[in-house]
mmCIF file of C-alpha atoms and ligand atoms in Angstrom:
data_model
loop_
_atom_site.group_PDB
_atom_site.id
_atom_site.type_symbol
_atom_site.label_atom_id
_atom_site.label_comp_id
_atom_site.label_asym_id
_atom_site.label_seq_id
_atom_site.Cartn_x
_atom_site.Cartn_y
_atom_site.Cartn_z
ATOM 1 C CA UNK A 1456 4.738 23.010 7.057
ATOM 2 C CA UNK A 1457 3.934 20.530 4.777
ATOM 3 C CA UNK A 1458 3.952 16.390 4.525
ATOM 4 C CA UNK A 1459 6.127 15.049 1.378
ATOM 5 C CA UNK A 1460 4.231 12.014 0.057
ATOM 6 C CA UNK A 1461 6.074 10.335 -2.809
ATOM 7 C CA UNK A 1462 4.387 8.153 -4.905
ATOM 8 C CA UNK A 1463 0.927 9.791 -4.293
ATOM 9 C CA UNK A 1464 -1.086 9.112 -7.393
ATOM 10 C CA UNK A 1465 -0.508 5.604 -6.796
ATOM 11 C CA UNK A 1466 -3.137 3.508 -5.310
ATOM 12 C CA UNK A 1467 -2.612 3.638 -1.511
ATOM 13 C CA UNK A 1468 -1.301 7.060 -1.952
ATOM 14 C CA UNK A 1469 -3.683 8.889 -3.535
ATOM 15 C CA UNK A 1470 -6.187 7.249 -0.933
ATOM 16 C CA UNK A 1471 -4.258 8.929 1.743
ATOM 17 C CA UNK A 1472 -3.365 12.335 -0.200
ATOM 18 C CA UNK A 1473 -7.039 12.562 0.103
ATOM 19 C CA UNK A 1474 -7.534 11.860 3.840
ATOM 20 C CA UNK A 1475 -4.305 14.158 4.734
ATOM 21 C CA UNK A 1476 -6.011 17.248 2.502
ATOM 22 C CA UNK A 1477 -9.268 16.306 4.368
ATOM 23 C CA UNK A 1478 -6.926 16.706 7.636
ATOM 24 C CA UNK A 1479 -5.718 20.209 6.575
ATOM 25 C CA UNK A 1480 -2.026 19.134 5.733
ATOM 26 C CA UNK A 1481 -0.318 20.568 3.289
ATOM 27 C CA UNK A 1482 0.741 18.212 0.669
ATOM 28 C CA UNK A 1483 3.901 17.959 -1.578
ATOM 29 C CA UNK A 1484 3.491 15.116 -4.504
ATOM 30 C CA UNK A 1485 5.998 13.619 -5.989
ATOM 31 C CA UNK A 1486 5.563 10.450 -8.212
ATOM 32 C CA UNK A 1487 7.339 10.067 -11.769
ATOM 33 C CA UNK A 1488 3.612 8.640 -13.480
ATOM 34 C CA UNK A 1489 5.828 5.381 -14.011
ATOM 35 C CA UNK A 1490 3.028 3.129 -12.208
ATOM 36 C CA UNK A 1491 -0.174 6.006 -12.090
ATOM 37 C CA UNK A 1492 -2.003 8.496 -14.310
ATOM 38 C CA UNK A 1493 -1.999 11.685 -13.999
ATOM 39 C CA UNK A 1494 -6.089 12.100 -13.746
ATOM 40 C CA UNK A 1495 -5.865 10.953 -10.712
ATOM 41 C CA UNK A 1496 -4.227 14.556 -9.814
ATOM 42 C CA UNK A 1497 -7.239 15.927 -11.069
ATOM 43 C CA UNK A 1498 -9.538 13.625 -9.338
ATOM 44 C CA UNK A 1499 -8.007 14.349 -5.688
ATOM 45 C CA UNK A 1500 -8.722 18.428 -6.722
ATOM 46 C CA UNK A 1501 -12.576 17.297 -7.225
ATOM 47 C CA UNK A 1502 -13.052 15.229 -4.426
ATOM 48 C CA UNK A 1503 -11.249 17.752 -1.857
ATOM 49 C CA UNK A 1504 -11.997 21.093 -3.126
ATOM 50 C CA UNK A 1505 -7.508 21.652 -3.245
ATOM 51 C CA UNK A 1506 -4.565 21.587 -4.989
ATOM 52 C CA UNK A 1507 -1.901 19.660 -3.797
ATOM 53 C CA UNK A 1508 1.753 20.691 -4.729
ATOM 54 C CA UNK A 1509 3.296 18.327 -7.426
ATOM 55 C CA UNK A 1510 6.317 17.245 -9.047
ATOM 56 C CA UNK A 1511 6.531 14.301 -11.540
ATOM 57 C CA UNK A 1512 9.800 13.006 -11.262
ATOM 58 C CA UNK A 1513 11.812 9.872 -10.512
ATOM 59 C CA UNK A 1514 12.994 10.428 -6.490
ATOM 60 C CA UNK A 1515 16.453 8.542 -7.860
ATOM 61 C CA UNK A 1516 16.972 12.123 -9.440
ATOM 62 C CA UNK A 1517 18.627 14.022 -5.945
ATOM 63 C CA UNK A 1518 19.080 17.233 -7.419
ATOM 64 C CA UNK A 1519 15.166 17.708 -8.294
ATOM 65 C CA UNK A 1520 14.483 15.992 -4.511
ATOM 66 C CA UNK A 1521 16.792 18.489 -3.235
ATOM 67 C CA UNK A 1522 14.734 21.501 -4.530
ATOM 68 C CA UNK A 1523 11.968 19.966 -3.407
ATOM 69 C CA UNK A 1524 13.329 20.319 0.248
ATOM 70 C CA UNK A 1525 14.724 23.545 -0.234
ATOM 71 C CA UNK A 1526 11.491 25.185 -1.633
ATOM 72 C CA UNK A 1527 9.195 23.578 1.159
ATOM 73 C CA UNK A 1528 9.262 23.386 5.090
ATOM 74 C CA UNK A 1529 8.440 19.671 4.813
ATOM 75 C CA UNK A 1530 8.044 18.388 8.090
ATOM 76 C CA UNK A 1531 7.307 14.784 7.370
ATOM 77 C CA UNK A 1532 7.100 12.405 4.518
ATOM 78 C CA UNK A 1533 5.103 9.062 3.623
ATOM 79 C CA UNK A 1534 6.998 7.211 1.401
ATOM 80 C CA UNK A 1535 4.568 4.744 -1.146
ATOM 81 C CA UNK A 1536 7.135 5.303 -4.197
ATOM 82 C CA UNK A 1537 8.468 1.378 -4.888
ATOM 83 C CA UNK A 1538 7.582 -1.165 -7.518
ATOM 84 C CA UNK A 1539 5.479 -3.896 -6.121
ATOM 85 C CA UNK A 1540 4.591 -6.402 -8.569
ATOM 86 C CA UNK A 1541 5.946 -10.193 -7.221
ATOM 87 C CA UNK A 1542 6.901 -11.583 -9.828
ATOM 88 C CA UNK A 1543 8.233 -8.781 -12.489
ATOM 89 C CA UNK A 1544 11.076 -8.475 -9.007
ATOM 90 C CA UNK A 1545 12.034 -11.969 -9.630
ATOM 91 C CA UNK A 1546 13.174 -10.691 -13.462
ATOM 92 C CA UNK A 1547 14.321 -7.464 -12.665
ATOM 93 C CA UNK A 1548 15.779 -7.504 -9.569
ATOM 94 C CA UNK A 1549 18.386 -5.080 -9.590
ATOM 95 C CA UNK A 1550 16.196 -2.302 -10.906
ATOM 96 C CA UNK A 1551 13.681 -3.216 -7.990
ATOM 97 C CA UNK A 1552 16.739 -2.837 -5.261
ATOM 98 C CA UNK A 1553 17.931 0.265 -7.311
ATOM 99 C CA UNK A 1554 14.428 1.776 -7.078
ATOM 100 C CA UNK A 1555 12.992 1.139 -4.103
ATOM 101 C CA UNK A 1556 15.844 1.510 -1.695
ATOM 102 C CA UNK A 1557 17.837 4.616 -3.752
ATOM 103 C CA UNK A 1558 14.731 6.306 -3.790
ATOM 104 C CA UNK A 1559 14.417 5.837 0.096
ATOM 105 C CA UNK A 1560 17.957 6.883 0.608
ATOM 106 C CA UNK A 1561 17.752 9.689 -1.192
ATOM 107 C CA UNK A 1562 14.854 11.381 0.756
ATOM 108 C CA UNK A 1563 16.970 9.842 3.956
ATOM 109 C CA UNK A 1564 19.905 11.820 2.898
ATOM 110 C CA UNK A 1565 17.710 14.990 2.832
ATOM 111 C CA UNK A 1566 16.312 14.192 6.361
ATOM 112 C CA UNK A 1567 19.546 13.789 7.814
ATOM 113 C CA UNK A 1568 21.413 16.823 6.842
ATOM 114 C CA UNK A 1569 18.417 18.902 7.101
ATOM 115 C CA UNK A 1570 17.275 17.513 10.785
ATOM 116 C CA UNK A 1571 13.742 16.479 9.416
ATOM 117 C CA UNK A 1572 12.078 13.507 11.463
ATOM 118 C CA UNK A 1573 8.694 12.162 10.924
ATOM 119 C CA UNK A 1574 9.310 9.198 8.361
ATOM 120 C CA UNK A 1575 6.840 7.042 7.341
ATOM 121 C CA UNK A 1576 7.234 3.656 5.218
ATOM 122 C CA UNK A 1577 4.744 1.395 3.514
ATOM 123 C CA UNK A 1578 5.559 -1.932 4.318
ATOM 124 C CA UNK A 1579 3.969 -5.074 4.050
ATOM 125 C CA UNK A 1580 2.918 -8.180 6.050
ATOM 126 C CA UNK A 1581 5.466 -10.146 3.311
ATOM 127 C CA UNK A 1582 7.897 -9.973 5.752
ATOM 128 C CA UNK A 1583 6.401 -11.878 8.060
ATOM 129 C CA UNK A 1584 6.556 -14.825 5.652
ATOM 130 C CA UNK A 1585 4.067 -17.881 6.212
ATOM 131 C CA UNK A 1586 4.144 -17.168 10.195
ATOM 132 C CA UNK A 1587 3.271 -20.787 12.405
ATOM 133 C CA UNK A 1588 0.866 -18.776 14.370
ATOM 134 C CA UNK A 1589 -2.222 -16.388 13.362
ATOM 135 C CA UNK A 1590 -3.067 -14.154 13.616
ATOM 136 C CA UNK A 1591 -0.244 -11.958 13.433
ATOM 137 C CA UNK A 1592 1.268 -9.687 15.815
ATOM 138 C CA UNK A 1593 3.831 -6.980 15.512
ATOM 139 C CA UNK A 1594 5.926 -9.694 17.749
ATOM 140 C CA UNK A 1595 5.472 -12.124 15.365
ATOM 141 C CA UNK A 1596 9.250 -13.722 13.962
ATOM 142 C CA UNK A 1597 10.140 -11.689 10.243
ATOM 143 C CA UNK A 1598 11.659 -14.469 7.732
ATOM 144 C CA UNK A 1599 13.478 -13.440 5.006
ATOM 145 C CA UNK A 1600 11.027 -12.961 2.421
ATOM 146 C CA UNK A 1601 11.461 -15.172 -1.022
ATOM 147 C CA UNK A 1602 10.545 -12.299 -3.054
ATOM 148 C CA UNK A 1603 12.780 -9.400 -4.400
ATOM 149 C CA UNK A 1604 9.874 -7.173 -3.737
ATOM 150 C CA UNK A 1605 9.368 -8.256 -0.194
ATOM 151 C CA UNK A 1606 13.018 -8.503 0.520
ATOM 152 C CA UNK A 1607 13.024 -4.688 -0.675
ATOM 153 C CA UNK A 1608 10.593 -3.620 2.431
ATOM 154 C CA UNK A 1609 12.296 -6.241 4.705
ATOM 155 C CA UNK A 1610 15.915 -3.964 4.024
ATOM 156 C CA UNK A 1611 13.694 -0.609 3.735
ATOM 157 C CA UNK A 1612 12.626 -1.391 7.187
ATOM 158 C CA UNK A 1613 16.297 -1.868 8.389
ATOM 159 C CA UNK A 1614 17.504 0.983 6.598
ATOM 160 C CA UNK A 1615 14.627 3.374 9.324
ATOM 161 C CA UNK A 1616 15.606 1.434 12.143
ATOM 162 C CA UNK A 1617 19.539 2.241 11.907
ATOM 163 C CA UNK A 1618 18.133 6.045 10.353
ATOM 164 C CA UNK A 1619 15.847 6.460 13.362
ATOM 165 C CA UNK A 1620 18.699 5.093 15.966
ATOM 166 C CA UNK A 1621 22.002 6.584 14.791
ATOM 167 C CA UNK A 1622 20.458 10.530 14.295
ATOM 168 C CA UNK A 1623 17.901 10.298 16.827
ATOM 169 C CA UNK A 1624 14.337 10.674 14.303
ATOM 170 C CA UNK A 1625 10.501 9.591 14.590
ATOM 171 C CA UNK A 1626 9.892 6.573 12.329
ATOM 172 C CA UNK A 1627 6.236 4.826 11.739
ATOM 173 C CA UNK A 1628 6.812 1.310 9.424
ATOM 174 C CA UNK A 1629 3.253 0.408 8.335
ATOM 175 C CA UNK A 1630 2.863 -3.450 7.614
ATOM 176 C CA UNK A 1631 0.008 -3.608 5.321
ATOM 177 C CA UNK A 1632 -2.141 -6.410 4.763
ATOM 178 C CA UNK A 1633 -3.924 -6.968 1.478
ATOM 179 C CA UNK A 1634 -5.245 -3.423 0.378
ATOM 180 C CA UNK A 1635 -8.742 -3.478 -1.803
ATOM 181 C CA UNK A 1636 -11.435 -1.445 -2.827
ATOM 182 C CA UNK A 1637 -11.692 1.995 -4.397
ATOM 183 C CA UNK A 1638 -12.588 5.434 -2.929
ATOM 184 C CA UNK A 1639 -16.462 6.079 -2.449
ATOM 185 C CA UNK A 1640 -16.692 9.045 -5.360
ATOM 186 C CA UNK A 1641 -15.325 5.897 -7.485
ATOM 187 C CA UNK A 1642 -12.634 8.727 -8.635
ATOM 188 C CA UNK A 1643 -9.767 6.896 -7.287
ATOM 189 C CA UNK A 1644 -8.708 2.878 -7.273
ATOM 190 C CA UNK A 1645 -6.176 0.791 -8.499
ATOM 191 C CA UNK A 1646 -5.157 0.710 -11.909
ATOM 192 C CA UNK A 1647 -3.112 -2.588 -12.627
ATOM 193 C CA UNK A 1648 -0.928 -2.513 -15.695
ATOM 194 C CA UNK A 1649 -1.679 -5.483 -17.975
ATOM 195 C CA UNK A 1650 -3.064 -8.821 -16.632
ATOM 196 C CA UNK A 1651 -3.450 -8.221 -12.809
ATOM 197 C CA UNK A 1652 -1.343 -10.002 -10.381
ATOM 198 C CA UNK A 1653 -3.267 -9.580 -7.393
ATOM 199 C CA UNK A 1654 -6.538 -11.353 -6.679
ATOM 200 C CA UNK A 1655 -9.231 -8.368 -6.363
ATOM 201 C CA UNK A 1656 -8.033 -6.727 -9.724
ATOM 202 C CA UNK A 1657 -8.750 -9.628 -11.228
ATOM 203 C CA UNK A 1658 -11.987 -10.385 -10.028
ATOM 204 C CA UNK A 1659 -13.077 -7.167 -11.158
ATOM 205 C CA UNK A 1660 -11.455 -7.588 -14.393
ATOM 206 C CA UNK A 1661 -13.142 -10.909 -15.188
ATOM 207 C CA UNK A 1662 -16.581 -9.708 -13.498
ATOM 208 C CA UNK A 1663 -16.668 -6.792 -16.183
ATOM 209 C CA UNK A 1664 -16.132 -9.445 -18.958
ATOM 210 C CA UNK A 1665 -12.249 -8.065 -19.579
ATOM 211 C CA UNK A 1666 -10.750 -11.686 -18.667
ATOM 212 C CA UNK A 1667 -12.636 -14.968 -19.395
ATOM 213 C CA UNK A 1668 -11.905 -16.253 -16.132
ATOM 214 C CA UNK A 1669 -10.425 -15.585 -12.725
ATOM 215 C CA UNK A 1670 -7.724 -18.706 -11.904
ATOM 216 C CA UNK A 1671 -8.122 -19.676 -8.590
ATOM 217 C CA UNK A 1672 -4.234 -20.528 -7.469
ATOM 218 C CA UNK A 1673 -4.909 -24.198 -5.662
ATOM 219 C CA UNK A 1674 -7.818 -26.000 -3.599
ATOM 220 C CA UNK A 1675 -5.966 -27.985 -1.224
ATOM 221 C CA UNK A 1676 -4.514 -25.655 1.449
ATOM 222 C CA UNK A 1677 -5.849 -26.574 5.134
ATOM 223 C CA UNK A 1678 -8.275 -23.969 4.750
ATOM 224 C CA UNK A 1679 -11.629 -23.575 5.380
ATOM 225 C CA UNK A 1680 -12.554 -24.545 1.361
ATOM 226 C CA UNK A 1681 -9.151 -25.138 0.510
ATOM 227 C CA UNK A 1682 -8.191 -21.845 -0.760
ATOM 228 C CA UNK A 1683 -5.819 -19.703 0.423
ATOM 229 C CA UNK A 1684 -6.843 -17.150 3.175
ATOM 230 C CA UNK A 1685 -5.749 -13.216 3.381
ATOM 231 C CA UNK A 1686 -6.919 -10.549 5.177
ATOM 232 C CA UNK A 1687 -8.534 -7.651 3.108
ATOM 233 C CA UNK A 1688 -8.191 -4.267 4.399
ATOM 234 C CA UNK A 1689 -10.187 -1.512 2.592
ATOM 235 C CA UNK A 1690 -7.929 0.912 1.218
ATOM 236 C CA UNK A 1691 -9.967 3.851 2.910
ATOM 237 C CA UNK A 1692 -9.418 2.239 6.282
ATOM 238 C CA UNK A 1693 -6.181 2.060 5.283
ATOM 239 C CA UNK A 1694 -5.544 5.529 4.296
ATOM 240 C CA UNK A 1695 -6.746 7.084 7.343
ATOM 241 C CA UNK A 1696 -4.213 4.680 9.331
ATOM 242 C CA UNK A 1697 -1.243 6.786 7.622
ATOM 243 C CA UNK A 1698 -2.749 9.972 9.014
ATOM 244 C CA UNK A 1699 -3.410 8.731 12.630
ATOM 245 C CA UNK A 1700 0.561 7.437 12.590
ATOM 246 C CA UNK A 1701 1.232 10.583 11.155
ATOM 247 C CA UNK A 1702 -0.818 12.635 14.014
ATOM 248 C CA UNK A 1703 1.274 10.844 16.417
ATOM 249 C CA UNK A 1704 4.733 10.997 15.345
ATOM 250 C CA UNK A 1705 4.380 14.636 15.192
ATOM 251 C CA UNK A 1706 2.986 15.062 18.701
ATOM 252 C CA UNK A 1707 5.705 12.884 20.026
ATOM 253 C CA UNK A 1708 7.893 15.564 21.966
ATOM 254 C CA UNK A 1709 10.673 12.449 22.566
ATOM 255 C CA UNK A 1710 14.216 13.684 22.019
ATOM 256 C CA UNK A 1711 15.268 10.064 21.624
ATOM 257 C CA UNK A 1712 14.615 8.118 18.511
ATOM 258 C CA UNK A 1713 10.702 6.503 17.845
ATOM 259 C CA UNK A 1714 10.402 3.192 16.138
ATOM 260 C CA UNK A 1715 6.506 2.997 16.049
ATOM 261 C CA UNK A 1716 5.126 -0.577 14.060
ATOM 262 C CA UNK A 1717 1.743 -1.462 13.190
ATOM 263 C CA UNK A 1718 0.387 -4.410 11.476
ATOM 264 C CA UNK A 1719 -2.590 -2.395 9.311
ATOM 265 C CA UNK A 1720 -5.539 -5.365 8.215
ATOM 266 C CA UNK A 1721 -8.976 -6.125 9.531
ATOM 267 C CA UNK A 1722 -7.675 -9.452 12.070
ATOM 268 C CA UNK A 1723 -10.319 -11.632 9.773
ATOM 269 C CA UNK A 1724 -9.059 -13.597 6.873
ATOM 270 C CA UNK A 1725 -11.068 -14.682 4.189
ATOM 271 C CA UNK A 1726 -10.230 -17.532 1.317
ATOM 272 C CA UNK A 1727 -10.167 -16.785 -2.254
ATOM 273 C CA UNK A 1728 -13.583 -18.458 -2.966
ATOM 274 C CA UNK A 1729 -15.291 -16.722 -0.059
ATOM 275 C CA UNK A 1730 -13.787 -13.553 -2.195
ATOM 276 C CA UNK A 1731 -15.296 -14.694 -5.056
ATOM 277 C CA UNK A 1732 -18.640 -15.085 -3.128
ATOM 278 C CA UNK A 1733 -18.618 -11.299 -1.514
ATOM 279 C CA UNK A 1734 -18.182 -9.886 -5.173
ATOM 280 C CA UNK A 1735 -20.892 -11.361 -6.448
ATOM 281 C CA UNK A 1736 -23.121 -10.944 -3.934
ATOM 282 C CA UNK A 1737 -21.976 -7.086 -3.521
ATOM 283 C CA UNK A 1738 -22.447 -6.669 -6.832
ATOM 284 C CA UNK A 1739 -24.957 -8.882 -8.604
ATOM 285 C CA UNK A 1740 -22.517 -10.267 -11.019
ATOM 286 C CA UNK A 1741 -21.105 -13.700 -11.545
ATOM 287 C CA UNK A 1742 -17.231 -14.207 -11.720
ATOM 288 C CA UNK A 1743 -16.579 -17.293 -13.588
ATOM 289 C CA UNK A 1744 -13.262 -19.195 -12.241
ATOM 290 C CA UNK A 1745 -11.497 -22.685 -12.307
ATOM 291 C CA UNK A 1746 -9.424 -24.083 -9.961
ATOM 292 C CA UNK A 1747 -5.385 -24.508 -10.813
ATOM 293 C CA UNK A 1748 -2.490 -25.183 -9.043
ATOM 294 C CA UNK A 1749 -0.662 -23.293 -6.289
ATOM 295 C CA UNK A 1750 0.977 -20.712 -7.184
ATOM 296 C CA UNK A 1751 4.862 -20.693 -6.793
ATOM 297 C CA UNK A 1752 5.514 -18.415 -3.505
ATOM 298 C CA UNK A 1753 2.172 -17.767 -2.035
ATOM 299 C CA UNK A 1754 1.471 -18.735 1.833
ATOM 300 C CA UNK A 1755 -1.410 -20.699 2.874
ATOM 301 C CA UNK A 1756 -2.878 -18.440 5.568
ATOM 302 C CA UNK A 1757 -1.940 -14.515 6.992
ATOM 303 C CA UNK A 1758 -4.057 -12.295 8.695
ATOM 304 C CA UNK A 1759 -3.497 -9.681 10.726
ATOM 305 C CA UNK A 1760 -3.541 -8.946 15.044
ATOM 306 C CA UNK A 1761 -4.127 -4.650 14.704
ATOM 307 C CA UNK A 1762 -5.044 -4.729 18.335
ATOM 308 C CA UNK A 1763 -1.824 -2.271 18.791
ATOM 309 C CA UNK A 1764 -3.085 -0.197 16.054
ATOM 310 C CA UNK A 1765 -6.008 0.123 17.817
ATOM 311 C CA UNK A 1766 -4.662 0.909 21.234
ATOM 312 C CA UNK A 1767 -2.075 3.375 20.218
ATOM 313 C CA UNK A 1768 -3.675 5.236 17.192
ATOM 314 C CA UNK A 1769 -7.228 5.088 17.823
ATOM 315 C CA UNK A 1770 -7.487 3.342 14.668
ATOM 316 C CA UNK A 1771 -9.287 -0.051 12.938
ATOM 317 C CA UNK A 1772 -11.125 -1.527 10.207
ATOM 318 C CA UNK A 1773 -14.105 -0.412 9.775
ATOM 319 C CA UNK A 1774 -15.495 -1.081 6.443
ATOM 320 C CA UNK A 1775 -16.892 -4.630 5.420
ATOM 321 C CA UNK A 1776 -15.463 -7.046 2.768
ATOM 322 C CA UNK A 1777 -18.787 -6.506 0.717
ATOM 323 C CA UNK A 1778 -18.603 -2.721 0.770
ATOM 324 C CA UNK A 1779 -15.242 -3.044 0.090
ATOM 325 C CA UNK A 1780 -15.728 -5.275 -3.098
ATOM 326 C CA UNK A 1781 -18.695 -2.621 -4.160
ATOM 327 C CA UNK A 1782 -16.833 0.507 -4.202
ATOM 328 C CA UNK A 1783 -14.118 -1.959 -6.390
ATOM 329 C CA UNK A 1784 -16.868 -2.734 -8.842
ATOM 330 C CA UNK A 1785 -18.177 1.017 -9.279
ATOM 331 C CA UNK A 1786 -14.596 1.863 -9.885
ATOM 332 C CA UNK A 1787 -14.175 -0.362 -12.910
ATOM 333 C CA UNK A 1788 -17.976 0.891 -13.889
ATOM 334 C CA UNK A 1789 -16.445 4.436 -13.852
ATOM 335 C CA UNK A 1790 -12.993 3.934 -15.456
ATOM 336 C CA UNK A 1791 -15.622 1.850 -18.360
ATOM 337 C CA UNK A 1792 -17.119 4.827 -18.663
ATOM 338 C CA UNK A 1793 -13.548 6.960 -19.192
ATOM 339 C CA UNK A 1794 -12.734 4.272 -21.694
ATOM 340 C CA UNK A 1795 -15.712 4.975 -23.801
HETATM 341 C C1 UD1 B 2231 0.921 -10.298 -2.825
HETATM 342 C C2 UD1 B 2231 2.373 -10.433 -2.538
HETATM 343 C C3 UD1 B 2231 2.709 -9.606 -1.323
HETATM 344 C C4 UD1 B 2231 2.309 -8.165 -1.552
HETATM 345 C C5 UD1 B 2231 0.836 -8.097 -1.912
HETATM 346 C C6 UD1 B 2231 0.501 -6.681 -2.335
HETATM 347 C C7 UD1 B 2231 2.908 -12.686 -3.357
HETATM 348 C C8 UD1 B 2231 3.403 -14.023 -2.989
HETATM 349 N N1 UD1 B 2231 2.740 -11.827 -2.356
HETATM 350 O O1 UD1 B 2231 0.212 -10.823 -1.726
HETATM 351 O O2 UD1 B 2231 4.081 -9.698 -1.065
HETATM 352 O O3 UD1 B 2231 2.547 -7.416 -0.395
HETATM 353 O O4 UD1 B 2231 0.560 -8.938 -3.024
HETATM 354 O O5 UD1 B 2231 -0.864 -6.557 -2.529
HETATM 355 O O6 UD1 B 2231 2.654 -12.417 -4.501
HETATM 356 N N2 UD1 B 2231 -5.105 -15.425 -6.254
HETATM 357 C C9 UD1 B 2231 -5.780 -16.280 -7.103
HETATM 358 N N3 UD1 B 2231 -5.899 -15.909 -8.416
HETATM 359 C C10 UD1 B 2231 -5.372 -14.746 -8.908
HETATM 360 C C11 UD1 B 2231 -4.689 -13.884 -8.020
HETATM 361 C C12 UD1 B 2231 -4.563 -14.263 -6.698
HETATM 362 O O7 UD1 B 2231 -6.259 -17.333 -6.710
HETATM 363 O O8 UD1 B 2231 -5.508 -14.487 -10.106
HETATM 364 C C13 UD1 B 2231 -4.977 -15.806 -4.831
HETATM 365 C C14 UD1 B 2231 -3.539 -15.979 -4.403
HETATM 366 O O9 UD1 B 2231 -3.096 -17.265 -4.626
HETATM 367 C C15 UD1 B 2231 -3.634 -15.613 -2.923
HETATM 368 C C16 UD1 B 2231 -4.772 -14.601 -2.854
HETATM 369 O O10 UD1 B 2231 -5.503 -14.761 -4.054
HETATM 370 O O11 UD1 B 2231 -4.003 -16.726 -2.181
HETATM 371 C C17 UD1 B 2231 -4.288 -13.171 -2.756
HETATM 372 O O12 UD1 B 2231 -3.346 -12.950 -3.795
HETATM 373 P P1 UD1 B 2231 -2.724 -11.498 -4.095
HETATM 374 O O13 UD1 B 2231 -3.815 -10.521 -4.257
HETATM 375 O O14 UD1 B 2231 -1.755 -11.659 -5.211
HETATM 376 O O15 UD1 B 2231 -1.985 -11.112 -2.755
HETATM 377 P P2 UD1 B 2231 -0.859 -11.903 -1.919
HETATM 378 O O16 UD1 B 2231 -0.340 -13.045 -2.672
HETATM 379 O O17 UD1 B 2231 -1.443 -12.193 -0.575
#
């Protein structure tokens, strides 16, 4: 038996590749390299001692997904394979819709005819828009989300419901706060393409001298400085969540279909500048900044309730924001060092 996880040398995946090997699963990789490197194949073999199974291919491609299927007895599947970068959706957005939701259809089509339950979907706390309340509950009201990208996990999300309720199959939709950090053997982390979009990235980037200066997006949000607040869940933590959700989708005997929903983040925001603060501190380095205007799109405030996380898969936070931040900055120390 063995758990399909497509997109798994990307940065949440290969995270949770890691903690499903360390679980005993067997694991079946398939991600087309367009947003990771293949090293990172050979960096989950070091850390775990195996060899995952894997295919680099584009999941639009159904004929190579349905070999897949037929030469494994795949009893589940994590699904992290979708573009993700904000902005680049708002230029491209029919390749984002084409990507992420034929890719998901595709493996859907797979799981229906063949029976298979056991679905799991990254999603994201985007869909809950700038919520009036916080923190943020799994009953919190979606809104629409302004972003192509968002709007793609918004209709992902649909798209399991109706799978899970029409054929009768075991669905876990994962609504992920802001991911940081790298693994502890500093073998795995994110690896943004270009300028980095998201705020962590590019603290490390700047930190390590690779951009002059980190722009902070806006001072005047009814915040506790003025910055914007998010809640930063260590990618670790994060990781193991997918395996407890796993764990209990498969040891759900239920005939009838299972929508399970979990809001994944540490239920403590922090603002930009207290960001800023933790790296240096972590770290011992300065990260220069200036303050700019808001950015077009982002929400003042989000952070997470994971109570139900807690209560129904034994899971939550556990790592700091300052650990967090340090594993980020031995990470770029170590991918200096490949560069050299
Ligand atoms: C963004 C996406 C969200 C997605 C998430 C994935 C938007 C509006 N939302 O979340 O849908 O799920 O990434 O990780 O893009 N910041 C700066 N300077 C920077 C970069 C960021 O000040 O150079 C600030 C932002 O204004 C924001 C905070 O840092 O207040 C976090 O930004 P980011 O890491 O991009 O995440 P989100 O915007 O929360």
């Amino acid at each position: 038996m063995a758990i399909l996880v497509t997109g798994g040398l990307g940065y949440i995946g290969s995270h949770t590749v890691v903690e499903l090997l360390n679980n005993n699963f067997e694991v079946v990789i398939v991600d087309d390299l367009s947003n990771s490197e293949k090293f990172i194949l050979k960096n989950i073999e070091e850390i775990t001692g195996k060899k995952p199974a894997f295919y680099p291919f584009d999941l639009k491609r159904k004929e190579l997904l349905t070999q897949v299927f037929d030469a494994y007895s795949i009893e589940g599947c994590i699904n992290f394979a979708a573009y993700k970068a904000v902005g680049e959706s708002q230029e491209k957005p029919i390749d984002y819709y084409e990507n992420n939701l034929f890719s998901l259809i595709n493996i859907l089509q797979e799981f229906k005819t063949r029976g298979l339950s056991n679905f799991i979907f990254s999603s994201s706390c985007t869909v809950y828009g700038q919520a009036d309340e916080m923190p943020i509950d799994e009953n919190t009201p979606l809104k629409m989300p302004e972003s192509v990208y968002g709007k793609t996990k918004q209709m992902g999300e649909e798209i399991l419901i109706d799978f899970a309720k029409a054929y009768n199959r075991k669905v876990s939709l994962l609504r992920y706060f802001n991911p940081i950090g790298a693994h502890p053997s500093s073998k795995l982390g994110e690896l943004p393409i270009g300028v980095p979009n998201n705020l962590v990235p590019y603290v490390m980037q700047t930190a390590a001298g690779i951009r002059e200066k980190l722009s902070v997006w806006g001072n005047d949000y009814p915040t506790v400085d003025g910055t914007a607040v998010r809640d930063y869940i260590y990618v670790v933590d994060l990781a193991k969540a997918h395996v407890a959700a796993l764990k209990r989708l498969l040891s759900n005997q239920s005939e009838e279909s299972t929508i399970d929903i979990y809001n994944l983040g540490t239920g403590t925001g922090s603002s930009v500048l207290e960001v800023v603060k933790a790296f240096e501190t972590a770290n011992n380095v300065e990260v220069p900044y200036k303050i700019c205007d808001r950015r077009e799109g982002d929400i003042t405030v989000a952070y997470a309730n994971a109570n139900k996380a807690e209560k129904e898969l034994n899971w939550k936070s556990e790592t700091s924001l300052e650990e967090a931040l340090r594993t980020t900055w031995e990470w770029q120390k170590y991918l200096n060092s490949r560069n050299n």
